[in-house]
XYZ file of C-alpha atoms in Angstrom:
329
model
C 0.000 0.000 0.000
C 2.788 2.385 0.918
C 4.614 1.639 -2.363
C 1.446 2.440 -4.328
C 1.109 5.818 -2.564
C 4.759 6.652 -3.255
C 4.419 5.808 -6.967
C 1.198 7.851 -7.268
C 2.776 10.876 -5.602
C 5.891 10.699 -7.787
C 3.753 10.372 -10.915
C 1.673 13.438 -9.939
C 4.756 15.531 -9.206
C 6.359 14.513 -12.484
C 3.252 15.436 -14.491
C 2.821 18.829 -12.788
C 6.522 19.610 -13.292
C 6.218 18.832 -16.976
C 3.131 21.031 -17.282
C 5.005 23.883 -15.530
C 7.961 23.489 -17.861
C 5.722 23.574 -20.919
C 3.849 26.610 -19.562
C 7.046 28.574 -18.860
C 8.556 27.775 -22.243
C 5.382 28.828 -24.027
C 5.240 32.149 -22.143
C 8.784 33.250 -22.994
C 9.414 31.862 -26.460
C 6.130 31.272 -28.270
C 2.919 33.199 -28.030
C 0.280 30.439 -27.697
C -2.842 30.225 -29.785
C -6.238 30.690 -28.228
C -7.152 26.989 -28.330
C -4.217 25.968 -26.103
C -4.983 25.065 -22.519
C -4.683 27.131 -19.358
C -0.972 26.916 -18.535
C 0.067 28.462 -21.836
C -2.583 31.155 -21.659
C -1.479 32.282 -18.198
C 2.142 32.357 -19.332
C 1.215 34.443 -22.358
C -0.731 36.906 -20.209
C 2.242 37.267 -17.870
C 4.632 37.871 -20.761
C 2.357 40.439 -22.342
C 2.160 42.374 -19.093
C 5.954 42.389 -18.717
C 6.606 43.426 -22.321
C 6.608 47.023 -23.600
C 5.161 45.890 -26.906
C 1.426 46.146 -27.634
C -0.448 43.013 -26.561
C -2.472 42.368 -29.690
C -3.134 44.191 -32.908
C -6.892 44.390 -32.400
C -6.352 45.676 -28.846
C -3.970 48.310 -30.138
C -6.492 49.432 -32.712
C -9.161 49.686 -30.016
C -6.829 51.762 -27.843
C -6.102 54.105 -30.742
C -9.845 54.549 -31.261
C -10.314 55.375 -27.600
C -7.398 57.837 -27.726
C -8.889 59.532 -30.763
C -12.254 59.764 -29.008
C -10.627 61.218 -25.877
C -8.631 63.699 -27.928
C -11.811 64.768 -29.633
C -13.420 65.392 -26.263
C -10.340 67.211 -24.922
C -9.204 69.634 -27.611
C -6.471 71.017 -25.350
C -4.418 67.796 -25.512
C -1.931 67.352 -28.334
C -0.754 63.761 -28.819
C 2.798 63.931 -30.108
C 3.891 60.309 -30.246
C 2.857 56.670 -30.238
C 3.210 56.531 -26.451
C 0.566 59.180 -25.928
C 2.974 61.830 -24.641
C 1.006 65.048 -24.692
C 0.953 68.544 -23.279
C -1.877 71.039 -23.044
C -1.988 73.914 -25.471
C -0.015 76.861 -24.171
C -1.393 80.364 -24.558
C 0.252 83.759 -24.617
C -0.761 86.518 -22.237
C -3.042 87.953 -24.924
C -4.858 84.612 -25.255
C -3.362 83.551 -28.596
C -1.766 80.124 -28.967
C 1.935 79.802 -28.195
C 3.650 79.070 -31.551
C 7.044 77.771 -30.395
C 8.216 74.308 -29.388
C 11.865 75.320 -28.954
C 11.083 77.317 -25.786
C 8.116 77.958 -23.521
C 6.665 81.234 -22.151
C 8.191 80.640 -18.714
C 11.623 80.493 -20.383
C 11.195 83.948 -21.897
C 12.370 87.035 -20.013
C 13.084 90.751 -20.184
C 16.807 91.337 -20.619
C 18.609 93.640 -18.195
C 19.966 96.221 -20.635
C 21.263 98.418 -17.801
C 24.333 96.211 -17.380
C 27.696 97.893 -17.943
C 28.819 96.901 -21.436
C 32.181 98.671 -21.169
C 33.764 96.530 -18.437
C 37.049 94.821 -19.196
C 39.036 92.373 -17.090
C 42.680 93.418 -17.181
C 44.832 90.296 -17.733
C 47.263 89.790 -14.863
C 48.530 86.218 -14.803
C 50.169 84.282 -17.613
C 46.932 82.307 -18.109
C 44.920 85.532 -18.393
C 47.307 86.925 -20.999
C 47.267 83.668 -22.953
C 43.467 83.670 -23.026
C 43.321 87.357 -23.974
C 45.835 87.054 -26.821
C 44.121 83.929 -28.155
C 40.779 85.708 -28.363
C 42.329 88.765 -30.027
C 43.956 86.533 -32.634
C 40.627 84.866 -33.415
C 39.002 88.301 -33.613
C 41.474 89.419 -36.287
C 40.687 86.338 -38.381
C 36.928 86.841 -38.124
C 37.180 90.557 -38.979
C 39.250 89.778 -42.063
C 36.658 87.295 -43.286
C 33.376 89.050 -42.441
C 34.508 92.715 -42.554
C 31.307 94.794 -42.231
C 28.816 91.971 -42.751
C 27.557 92.339 -39.196
C 24.712 89.847 -39.449
C 26.928 87.052 -40.816
C 29.584 87.895 -38.234
C 27.029 87.633 -35.426
C 25.690 84.341 -36.763
C 29.185 82.842 -36.870
C 29.959 84.210 -33.411
C 26.892 82.553 -31.880
C 27.714 79.124 -33.316
C 31.002 79.335 -31.402
C 29.728 81.102 -28.271
C 27.116 78.391 -27.638
C 29.800 75.689 -27.280
C 31.678 76.575 -24.021
C 28.608 76.527 -21.773
C 27.582 73.112 -23.055
C 31.101 71.697 -22.701
C 31.589 73.135 -19.215
C 28.145 72.028 -18.045
C 28.673 68.528 -19.449
C 32.079 68.089 -17.784
C 30.794 69.408 -14.450
C 27.856 67.014 -14.758
C 30.193 64.059 -15.269
C 32.385 65.229 -12.390
C 29.331 65.416 -10.141
C 28.456 61.830 -11.068
C 31.975 60.574 -10.456
C 32.431 62.274 -7.096
C 28.844 61.843 -5.820
C 28.584 65.528 -4.952
C 26.559 68.579 -5.901
C 27.883 71.139 -8.367
C 26.498 74.190 -6.589
C 24.118 75.050 -9.421
C 26.917 75.655 -11.919
C 25.778 72.903 -14.270
C 22.454 74.647 -14.725
C 24.103 78.068 -15.002
C 26.412 76.970 -17.809
C 23.678 75.094 -19.661
C 21.460 78.170 -19.398
C 24.261 80.125 -21.022
C 24.529 77.598 -23.864
C 20.762 77.645 -24.422
C 20.692 81.442 -24.429
C 23.488 81.589 -26.996
C 21.618 79.075 -29.140
C 18.537 81.284 -29.068
C 20.731 84.167 -30.240
C 21.671 82.006 -33.210
C 18.054 81.033 -33.938
C 17.234 84.751 -34.000
C 20.139 85.691 -36.263
C 19.278 82.919 -38.722
C 15.860 84.555 -39.150
C 17.632 87.787 -40.091
C 20.542 86.407 -42.108
C 20.218 83.556 -44.579
C 23.636 81.851 -44.528
C 25.165 80.748 -47.815
C 26.514 77.252 -48.406
C 30.148 78.250 -47.809
C 29.195 79.979 -44.550
C 27.407 76.827 -43.424
C 30.516 74.826 -44.287
C 32.626 77.260 -42.291
C 30.293 76.856 -39.308
C 30.575 73.057 -39.437
C 34.362 73.200 -39.641
C 34.763 75.827 -36.924
C 32.385 74.057 -34.566
C 34.117 70.721 -34.989
C 37.544 72.208 -34.317
C 36.441 74.507 -31.500
C 34.362 71.937 -29.627
C 37.142 69.378 -29.454
C 39.788 71.980 -28.693
C 37.758 73.603 -25.911
C 36.862 70.176 -24.482
C 40.549 69.378 -23.972
C 41.220 72.972 -22.864
C 38.584 72.785 -20.126
C 39.863 69.438 -18.835
C 43.429 70.788 -18.598
C 42.562 74.147 -17.029
C 38.992 75.275 -16.236
C 40.489 78.464 -14.806
C 41.987 79.589 -18.133
C 39.047 78.176 -20.103
C 36.541 80.388 -18.265
C 38.841 83.392 -18.628
C 39.033 82.673 -22.359
C 35.228 82.639 -22.589
C 35.066 85.867 -20.568
C 37.288 87.602 -23.127
C 35.349 85.983 -25.962
C 32.172 87.543 -24.570
C 33.925 90.914 -24.260
C 34.601 90.740 -27.993
C 30.983 89.787 -28.577
C 29.884 92.920 -26.729
C 32.222 94.989 -28.919
C 30.872 93.346 -32.085
C 27.259 94.011 -31.173
C 28.110 97.603 -30.229
C 29.557 98.073 -33.718
C 26.391 96.486 -35.118
C 24.274 98.999 -33.224
C 26.424 101.870 -34.497
C 25.913 100.632 -38.057
C 22.131 100.563 -37.528
C 22.091 104.067 -36.077
C 24.252 105.427 -38.915
C 22.058 103.840 -41.570
C 24.627 101.326 -42.877
C 22.349 98.500 -41.743
C 18.582 98.690 -42.222
C 16.607 98.688 -38.984
C 14.182 95.965 -40.038
C 11.327 94.646 -37.857
C 12.344 92.139 -35.187
C 11.656 88.448 -35.890
C 8.667 86.933 -34.102
C 10.881 84.504 -32.185
C 12.882 87.402 -30.736
C 9.750 89.292 -29.699
C 8.437 86.291 -27.773
C 11.785 85.188 -26.293
C 12.810 88.602 -24.919
C 9.240 89.842 -24.348
C 9.792 92.749 -26.709
C 6.985 95.024 -27.906
C 5.260 93.928 -31.094
C 6.737 96.844 -33.019
C 10.307 96.014 -31.921
C 13.079 96.415 -34.485
C 16.524 94.973 -35.190
C 18.046 97.625 -32.951
C 16.014 96.339 -29.993
C 17.101 92.768 -30.723
C 20.808 93.625 -30.924
C 20.501 95.649 -27.703
C 19.134 92.722 -25.674
C 21.592 90.262 -27.219
C 24.467 92.560 -26.273
C 23.166 92.676 -22.700
C 23.053 88.865 -22.598
C 26.657 88.697 -23.789
C 27.685 91.116 -21.053
C 26.073 88.807 -18.476
C 27.966 85.828 -19.923
C 31.169 87.866 -19.738
C 30.709 88.532 -16.029
C 29.689 84.934 -15.236
C 32.770 83.433 -16.864
C 35.204 85.953 -15.381
C 33.600 85.215 -12.001
C 34.058 81.466 -12.540
C 37.723 82.007 -13.421
C 38.227 84.147 -10.296
C 36.849 81.315 -8.152
C 39.458 78.941 -9.589
C 42.163 81.570 -9.101
C 41.283 81.556 -5.393
C 42.027 77.827 -5.274
C 38.364 76.887 -4.888
C 35.939 74.784 -6.878
C 32.921 76.315 -8.569
C 30.517 74.523 -6.222
C 31.938 76.540 -3.303
C 30.492 79.782 -4.714
C 26.867 80.594 -5.537
C 26.040 79.997 -9.190
C 24.373 82.866 -11.085
C 21.303 80.849 -12.083
C 18.162 82.343 -13.558
C 19.339 85.669 -14.905
C 17.911 84.663 -18.302
């Protein structure tokens, strides 16, 4: 009797183990058909829940119908991808729809044009003089090429000026990850600078239509400058920030010359692009002169931020030990 019970138990365990094995294999490797028995169906259901793929084609179609119905009921939602990522329609202060995806209303601001645009950091150390002379050499090259084509000069300048903030912010970000420590807000400050410079470029492109050889020059200059500044910043952030400070000083000078050309009539004072009016919260009748004025003020802020960052390093400190100038844009 005992032997019969043992054989029955072993047989039952063997059969259930085989069923479990078949169920598990079906769930992971093969999607079972509907006529298969329970173990396979449960395994399939489990696999479908764990997967990021749609469960079944007819179910996906039904979900798309429901999404379309919901979107019809809620006209404020804009579905932008397969995954249903959406954001409500954004309105301007006057009630019209916000036309830009590259920036939002809360990222726009009124530039502080009262900043002193005449300040200059006198180079004292060898690193300061190296940075200053390097920038002056680059300025001579750009003046020889662009001469009095102020719009093209500004466009080229912005493709270069938008690089240092991104490189510095990226390297500080990686340093923060490696050392498990905060960066004192400097990552955000430098990335804000890069984004602001990029918006300068987006504005200038609306005013100046670059030719094919100018586009080629931009690609070449950006490739060389990015890699060179990347190595430069790793070797000496102190000199790198001083270099950017002097680069921004030259940008202020360039935009001042641009303003003088507008006032003298050499450059037509055309209406401001729509993107500039919304980004800097300019009046609707703003002109090119207003745009160049706010861009020059931004460059003056970048000048002060980078000279400040270099001074922190000169004091033997890290950037995180001083408050980062976040949010001035």
